[in-house]
Amino acid sequence: MVSVWILGDQLLERHPALCAAAALAERANTTVLLIESEARLAQQPYHRRKLVLILSAMRHYAAMLGAAGYRVDLRRAPDFATGVRQHLAETGSHRMLTVAAAERGTRALQHALAQELPLELLPNTQFLCGQHDPLPDVPVTRRVVLETFYRAMRRHFGVLLDDGGNPLGGQWNYDAANRRPLPRTVVAPPAQQFVPDAITLATIDEVGQRAGIGDAAGFALPVTHADARQALDGFIAERLPRFGDYEDAMRADDGVLFHSVLSPALNIGLLEPLEVIRAAEHAYHAGSAPLNAVEGFVRQILGWREYMYWQYWRIGEQLVAANAWNAQRPLPAFFWDGTSDMHCLATVLRRVHQTGYAHHIERLMILSNLCLLAGITPAEVNAWFLASFVDAYDWVMVPNVFGMGLNADGGGVATKPYIASAAYIDRMSDYCGGCRFQPRARHGPAACPFTVLYWNFLLTHEAALRANPRLGPAVLGLRHLDDAERTAVRQTAAALLARWSNDPRP
Ligand code: FAD
Ligand code: SF4
């Protein structure tokens, strides 16, 4: 008897460990182990919809494998190690195959178990850079920007290239064509909602009894490969064509716009990155989506997603220890309870609390921008993101929060800190029109907190920012502030931050 241990975020249709086991035993003599680990489920006060997603997808996966002729051991255990030991003792399996976890903690556990049990780890090929490292010899001390990594990945996987191996359209990057504000008349087709079946309904019921964030009821994400493909097809047909133009736009009455909402399925293996990339590429060749949309979307997956995973394993341990801006304040309680008089923030926090989702620009330019400007401790920001989002895992959170969002590494992952005042939010959204704060005011009780904290950040870190070629021009704006205005900005910021720091977590 051979066993295959499959983790809940590795629900691949063609799972490498199942393929390897096929060479060793018949399906009837192969037992697939799926562990619902109590310790893992309780590691954070997770969003309940994330728990429903993972548990329901694992249960559907178990049913699929059973129907395909495998023996399946789907078990609840106090933790992974106990589950593996119980399984081996009960089945008498003499060999167990598994794929290396995407996250550090679980991978370390797998290695430890492999020292004492008949457990063999296969490489993680769920990520494309796990199949082919585009820059294998680069020392960890050297900074590698996204663009270098992305071009190497496009070349290797032959994505959006002409016959000569050059980028289609003559450019690698259409970022500049992907920053349009959204006119009121443009309405995005909604992302597809999947009606829960009996397995998902029972899971919603069960998870509803657990501690966590948000409401499990209302869950409507795909939990099977077929549903995930339907979500992909719907996105490619209906929203991809305008993804590029409005990638950076935000709107108060729509938290998705032209984004794909595919990260929950991608991050647990219901979709594979290359099939998503090829689907987008096909839309370009079929003439149904323009190049700026397709390249922009491909860059998110073949570029940013892969780059983040690559950086996590390369410099992740340095990232979690980094705090380049010496941010020491606690996370304000309103992140947990969602109460704020800031229209943009209250709207995004309410949506995250309800659904566990916000699109990239809201994560970056509302949520983490505010934390960076306010000097919130990176570890506390990381813990909040990890708990609150349906698509959150350590491998994606560490580089996105410490690197891209908070610039805690001083620029290893992103080339500049993503900071902005309300002027940016006002340009890219309709939030400010419905807000009690004044976006342009830099100080005083009516001044927008983003604007106050932005100028305060420039004043506090002026010397360091001047040294950054991409932020030097922003610091030049300080010359318009005389001493009296500088003092007023600092005083308004200090009062605001003191209020937020004294607001205890509920
Ligand atoms: P789309 O806009 O449709 O993009 C397509 C796909 O590209 C996404 O599904 C995702 O797989 C990938 N992608 C795009 N940008 C990134 C990125 N920076 N890192 C990794 N993948 C990316 N992504 C997560 O999957 N889980 C997280 O917990 C998460 N937390 C984030 C926290 C912060 C502070 C920031 C700045 C970004 C975070 N991201 C995270 C990245 C990105 O915001 C989400 O992947 C994206 O919003 C998911 O929504 P979507 O599927 O509609 O994305
Ligand atoms: Fe947000 Fe400031 Fe605009 Fe209000 S004025 S919506 S707080 S950016």
JSON list of N, CA, C and O in Angstrom, two decimals, residues 300-329:
[
{"chain": "A", "resi": 300, "resn": "GLN", "atom": "N", "xyz": [0.39, 40.18, -13.88]},
{"chain": "A", "resi": 300, "resn": "GLN", "atom": "CA", "xyz": [-0.01, 39.92, -12.49]},
{"chain": "A", "resi": 300, "resn": "GLN", "atom": "C", "xyz": [0.34, 38.49, -12.09]},
{"chain": "A", "resi": 300, "resn": "GLN", "atom": "O", "xyz": [0.75, 38.22, -10.97]},
{"chain": "A", "resi": 301, "resn": "ILE", "atom": "N", "xyz": [0.17, 37.56, -13.03]},
{"chain": "A", "resi": 301, "resn": "ILE", "atom": "CA", "xyz": [0.31, 36.14, -12.66]},
{"chain": "A", "resi": 301, "resn": "ILE", "atom": "C", "xyz": [1.73, 35.63, -12.93]},
{"chain": "A", "resi": 301, "resn": "ILE", "atom": "O", "xyz": [2.40, 35.14, -12.03]},
{"chain": "A", "resi": 302, "resn": "LEU", "atom": "N", "xyz": [2.18, 35.77, -14.18]},
{"chain": "A", "resi": 302, "resn": "LEU", "atom": "CA", "xyz": [3.53, 35.30, -14.51]},
{"chain": "A", "resi": 302, "resn": "LEU", "atom": "C", "xyz": [4.58, 36.22, -13.88]},
{"chain": "A", "resi": 302, "resn": "LEU", "atom": "O", "xyz": [5.69, 35.79, -13.58]},
{"chain": "A", "resi": 303, "resn": "GLY", "atom": "N", "xyz": [4.19, 37.48, -13.70]},
{"chain": "A", "resi": 303, "resn": "GLY", "atom": "CA", "xyz": [5.09, 38.44, -13.05]},
{"chain": "A", "resi": 303, "resn": "GLY", "atom": "C", "xyz": [4.89, 38.43, -11.54]},
{"chain": "A", "resi": 303, "resn": "GLY", "atom": "O", "xyz": [5.50, 37.66, -10.83]},
{"chain": "A", "resi": 304, "resn": "TRP", "atom": "N", "xyz": [3.97, 39.26, -11.06]},
{"chain": "A", "resi": 304, "resn": "TRP", "atom": "CA", "xyz": [3.88, 39.52, -9.62]},
{"chain": "A", "resi": 304, "resn": "TRP", "atom": "C", "xyz": [3.67, 38.26, -8.78]},
{"chain": "A", "resi": 304, "resn": "TRP", "atom": "O", "xyz": [4.34, 38.06, -7.78]},
{"chain": "A", "resi": 305, "resn": "ARG", "atom": "N", "xyz": [2.74, 37.40, -9.17]},
{"chain": "A", "resi": 305, "resn": "ARG", "atom": "CA", "xyz": [2.45, 36.23, -8.31]},
{"chain": "A", "resi": 305, "resn": "ARG", "atom": "C", "xyz": [3.67, 35.33, -8.19]},
{"chain": "A", "resi": 305, "resn": "ARG", "atom": "O", "xyz": [4.06, 34.91, -7.10]},
{"chain": "A", "resi": 306, "resn": "GLU", "atom": "N", "xyz": [4.30, 35.04, -9.32]},
{"chain": "A", "resi": 306, "resn": "GLU", "atom": "CA", "xyz": [5.47, 34.16, -9.31]},
{"chain": "A", "resi": 306, "resn": "GLU", "atom": "C", "xyz": [6.65, 34.84, -8.62]},
{"chain": "A", "resi": 306, "resn": "GLU", "atom": "O", "xyz": [7.39, 34.20, -7.87]},
{"chain": "A", "resi": 307, "resn": "TYR", "atom": "N", "xyz": [6.80, 36.13, -8.89]},
{"chain": "A", "resi": 307, "resn": "TYR", "atom": "CA", "xyz": [7.90, 36.90, -8.29]},
{"chain": "A", "resi": 307, "resn": "TYR", "atom": "C", "xyz": [7.78, 36.90, -6.76]},
{"chain": "A", "resi": 307, "resn": "TYR", "atom": "O", "xyz": [8.77, 36.73, -6.05]},
{"chain": "A", "resi": 308, "resn": "MET", "atom": "N", "xyz": [6.54, 37.04, -6.24]},
{"chain": "A", "resi": 308, "resn": "MET", "atom": "CA", "xyz": [6.35, 37.06, -4.79]},
{"chain": "A", "resi": 308, "resn": "MET", "atom": "C", "xyz": [6.72, 35.71, -4.19]},
{"chain": "A", "resi": 308, "resn": "MET", "atom": "O", "xyz": [7.37, 35.64, -3.14]},
{"chain": "A", "resi": 309, "resn": "TYR", "atom": "N", "xyz": [6.33, 34.64, -4.84]},
{"chain": "A", "resi": 309, "resn": "TYR", "atom": "CA", "xyz": [6.66, 33.30, -4.32]},
{"chain": "A", "resi": 309, "resn": "TYR", "atom": "C", "xyz": [8.18, 33.09, -4.36]},
{"chain": "A", "resi": 309, "resn": "TYR", "atom": "O", "xyz": [8.79, 32.57, -3.43]},
{"chain": "A", "resi": 310, "resn": "TRP", "atom": "N", "xyz": [8.76, 33.51, -5.46]},
{"chain": "A", "resi": 310, "resn": "TRP", "atom": "CA", "xyz": [10.22, 33.38, -5.65]},
{"chain": "A", "resi": 310, "resn": "TRP", "atom": "C", "xyz": [10.96, 34.17, -4.57]},
{"chain": "A", "resi": 310, "resn": "TRP", "atom": "O", "xyz": [11.88, 33.68, -3.93]},
{"chain": "A", "resi": 311, "resn": "GLN", "atom": "N", "xyz": [10.52, 35.41, -4.32]},
{"chain": "A", "resi": 311, "resn": "GLN", "atom": "CA", "xyz": [11.16, 36.26, -3.30]},
{"chain": "A", "resi": 311, "resn": "GLN", "atom": "C", "xyz": [10.93, 35.72, -1.90]},
{"chain": "A", "resi": 311, "resn": "GLN", "atom": "O", "xyz": [11.79, 35.83, -1.03]},
{"chain": "A", "resi": 312, "resn": "TYR", "atom": "N", "xyz": [9.76, 35.12, -1.67]},
{"chain": "A", "resi": 312, "resn": "TYR", "atom": "CA", "xyz": [9.45, 34.55, -0.35]},
{"chain": "A", "resi": 312, "resn": "TYR", "atom": "C", "xyz": [10.49, 33.51, 0.02]},
{"chain": "A", "resi": 312, "resn": "TYR", "atom": "O", "xyz": [11.01, 33.49, 1.14]},
{"chain": "A", "resi": 313, "resn": "TRP", "atom": "N", "xyz": [10.83, 32.63, -0.94]},
{"chain": "A", "resi": 313, "resn": "TRP", "atom": "CA", "xyz": [11.79, 31.58, -0.63]},
{"chain": "A", "resi": 313, "resn": "TRP", "atom": "C", "xyz": [13.22, 32.10, -0.69]},
{"chain": "A", "resi": 313, "resn": "TRP", "atom": "O", "xyz": [14.13, 31.51, -0.10]},
{"chain": "A", "resi": 314, "resn": "ARG", "atom": "N", "xyz": [13.43, 33.20, -1.36]},
{"chain": "A", "resi": 314, "resn": "ARG", "atom": "CA", "xyz": [14.78, 33.75, -1.49]},
{"chain": "A", "resi": 314, "resn": "ARG", "atom": "C", "xyz": [15.12, 34.65, -0.30]},
{"chain": "A", "resi": 314, "resn": "ARG", "atom": "O", "xyz": [16.15, 34.49, 0.35]},
{"chain": "A", "resi": 315, "resn": "ILE", "atom": "N", "xyz": [14.22, 35.61, 0.02]},
{"chain": "A", "resi": 315, "resn": "ILE", "atom": "CA", "xyz": [14.56, 36.61, 1.06]},
{"chain": "A", "resi": 315, "resn": "ILE", "atom": "C", "xyz": [13.47, 36.75, 2.12]},
{"chain": "A", "resi": 315, "resn": "ILE", "atom": "O", "xyz": [13.46, 37.71, 2.88]},
{"chain": "A", "resi": 316, "resn": "GLY", "atom": "N", "xyz": [12.53, 35.79, 2.14]},
{"chain": "A", "resi": 316, "resn": "GLY", "atom": "CA", "xyz": [11.38, 35.90, 3.06]},
{"chain": "A", "resi": 316, "resn": "GLY", "atom": "C", "xyz": [11.79, 36.05, 4.53]},
{"chain": "A", "resi": 316, "resn": "GLY", "atom": "O", "xyz": [11.18, 36.82, 5.27]},
{"chain": "A", "resi": 317, "resn": "GLU", "atom": "N", "xyz": [12.81, 35.31, 4.94]},
{"chain": "A", "resi": 317, "resn": "GLU", "atom": "CA", "xyz": [13.19, 35.39, 6.36]},
{"chain": "A", "resi": 317, "resn": "GLU", "atom": "C", "xyz": [13.74, 36.77, 6.71]},
{"chain": "A", "resi": 317, "resn": "GLU", "atom": "O", "xyz": [13.54, 37.26, 7.81]},
{"chain": "A", "resi": 318, "resn": "GLN", "atom": "N", "xyz": [14.44, 37.38, 5.74]},
{"chain": "A", "resi": 318, "resn": "GLN", "atom": "CA", "xyz": [14.92, 38.77, 5.99]},
{"chain": "A", "resi": 318, "resn": "GLN", "atom": "C", "xyz": [13.73, 39.73, 6.04]},
{"chain": "A", "resi": 318, "resn": "GLN", "atom": "O", "xyz": [13.70, 40.67, 6.81]},
{"chain": "A", "resi": 319, "resn": "LEU", "atom": "N", "xyz": [12.75, 39.47, 5.15]},
{"chain": "A", "resi": 319, "resn": "LEU", "atom": "CA", "xyz": [11.60, 40.38, 5.06]},
{"chain": "A", "resi": 319, "resn": "LEU", "atom": "C", "xyz": [10.86, 40.47, 6.40]},
{"chain": "A", "resi": 319, "resn": "LEU", "atom": "O", "xyz": [10.52, 41.56, 6.84]},
{"chain": "A", "resi": 320, "resn": "VAL", "atom": "N", "xyz": [10.60, 39.31, 7.02]},
{"chain": "A", "resi": 320, "resn": "VAL", "atom": "CA", "xyz": [9.79, 39.37, 8.26]},
{"chain": "A", "resi": 320, "resn": "VAL", "atom": "C", "xyz": [10.54, 40.05, 9.42]},
{"chain": "A", "resi": 320, "resn": "VAL", "atom": "O", "xyz": [9.92, 40.45, 10.40]},
{"chain": "A", "resi": 321, "resn": "ALA", "atom": "N", "xyz": [11.85, 40.18, 9.28]},
{"chain": "A", "resi": 321, "resn": "ALA", "atom": "CA", "xyz": [12.61, 40.85, 10.35]},
{"chain": "A", "resi": 321, "resn": "ALA", "atom": "C", "xyz": [12.83, 42.33, 10.03]},
{"chain": "A", "resi": 321, "resn": "ALA", "atom": "O", "xyz": [13.38, 43.07, 10.84]},
{"chain": "A", "resi": 322, "resn": "ALA", "atom": "N", "xyz": [12.39, 42.76, 8.84]},
{"chain": "A", "resi": 322, "resn": "ALA", "atom": "CA", "xyz": [12.73, 44.12, 8.39]},
{"chain": "A", "resi": 322, "resn": "ALA", "atom": "C", "xyz": [11.73, 45.17, 8.90]},
{"chain": "A", "resi": 322, "resn": "ALA", "atom": "O", "xyz": [10.55, 44.88, 9.07]},
{"chain": "A", "resi": 323, "resn": "ASN", "atom": "N", "xyz": [12.24, 46.37, 9.14]},
{"chain": "A", "resi": 323, "resn": "ASN", "atom": "CA", "xyz": [11.37, 47.48, 9.55]},
{"chain": "A", "resi": 323, "resn": "ASN", "atom": "C", "xyz": [12.08, 48.79, 9.20]},
{"chain": "A", "resi": 323, "resn": "ASN", "atom": "O", "xyz": [12.43, 49.59, 10.07]},
{"chain": "A", "resi": 324, "resn": "ALA", "atom": "N", "xyz": [12.30, 48.98, 7.88]},
{"chain": "A", "resi": 324, "resn": "ALA", "atom": "CA", "xyz": [13.14, 50.09, 7.40]},
{"chain": "A", "resi": 324, "resn": "ALA", "atom": "C", "xyz": [12.63, 51.46, 7.85]},
{"chain": "A", "resi": 324, "resn": "ALA", "atom": "O", "xyz": [13.44, 52.39, 7.99]},
{"chain": "A", "resi": 325, "resn": "TRP", "atom": "N", "xyz": [11.32, 51.62, 8.04]},
{"chain": "A", "resi": 325, "resn": "TRP", "atom": "CA", "xyz": [10.78, 52.94, 8.39]},
{"chain": "A", "resi": 325, "resn": "TRP", "atom": "C", "xyz": [10.53, 53.05, 9.90]},
{"chain": "A", "resi": 325, "resn": "TRP", "atom": "O", "xyz": [9.84, 53.96, 10.34]},
{"chain": "A", "resi": 326, "resn": "ASN", "atom": "N", "xyz": [11.10, 52.10, 10.64]},
{"chain": "A", "resi": 326, "resn": "ASN", "atom": "CA", "xyz": [10.99, 52.10, 12.10]},
{"chain": "A", "resi": 326, "resn": "ASN", "atom": "C", "xyz": [9.55, 52.31, 12.56]},
{"chain": "A", "resi": 326, "resn": "ASN", "atom": "O", "xyz": [9.26, 53.18, 13.38]},
{"chain": "A", "resi": 327, "resn": "ALA", "atom": "N", "xyz": [8.65, 51.53, 12.01]},
{"chain": "A", "resi": 327, "resn": "ALA", "atom": "CA", "xyz": [7.22, 51.66, 12.31]},
{"chain": "A", "resi": 327, "resn": "ALA", "atom": "C", "xyz": [6.93, 50.91, 13.61]},
{"chain": "A", "resi": 327, "resn": "ALA", "atom": "O", "xyz": [7.16, 49.71, 13.69]},
{"chain": "A", "resi": 328, "resn": "GLN", "atom": "N", "xyz": [6.41, 51.61, 14.61]},
{"chain": "A", "resi": 328, "resn": "GLN", "atom": "CA", "xyz": [6.27, 51.00, 15.95]},
{"chain": "A", "resi": 328, "resn": "GLN", "atom": "C", "xyz": [4.86, 51.10, 16.53]},
{"chain": "A", "resi": 328, "resn": "GLN", "atom": "O", "xyz": [4.63, 50.67, 17.65]},
{"chain": "A", "resi": 329, "resn": "ARG", "atom": "N", "xyz": [3.91, 51.69, 15.78]},
{"chain": "A", "resi": 329, "resn": "ARG", "atom": "CA", "xyz": [2.58, 51.87, 16.39]},
{"chain": "A", "resi": 329, "resn": "ARG", "atom": "C", "xyz": [1.72, 50.62, 16.24]},
{"chain": "A", "resi": 329, "resn": "ARG", "atom": "O", "xyz": [1.87, 49.88, 15.27]}
]
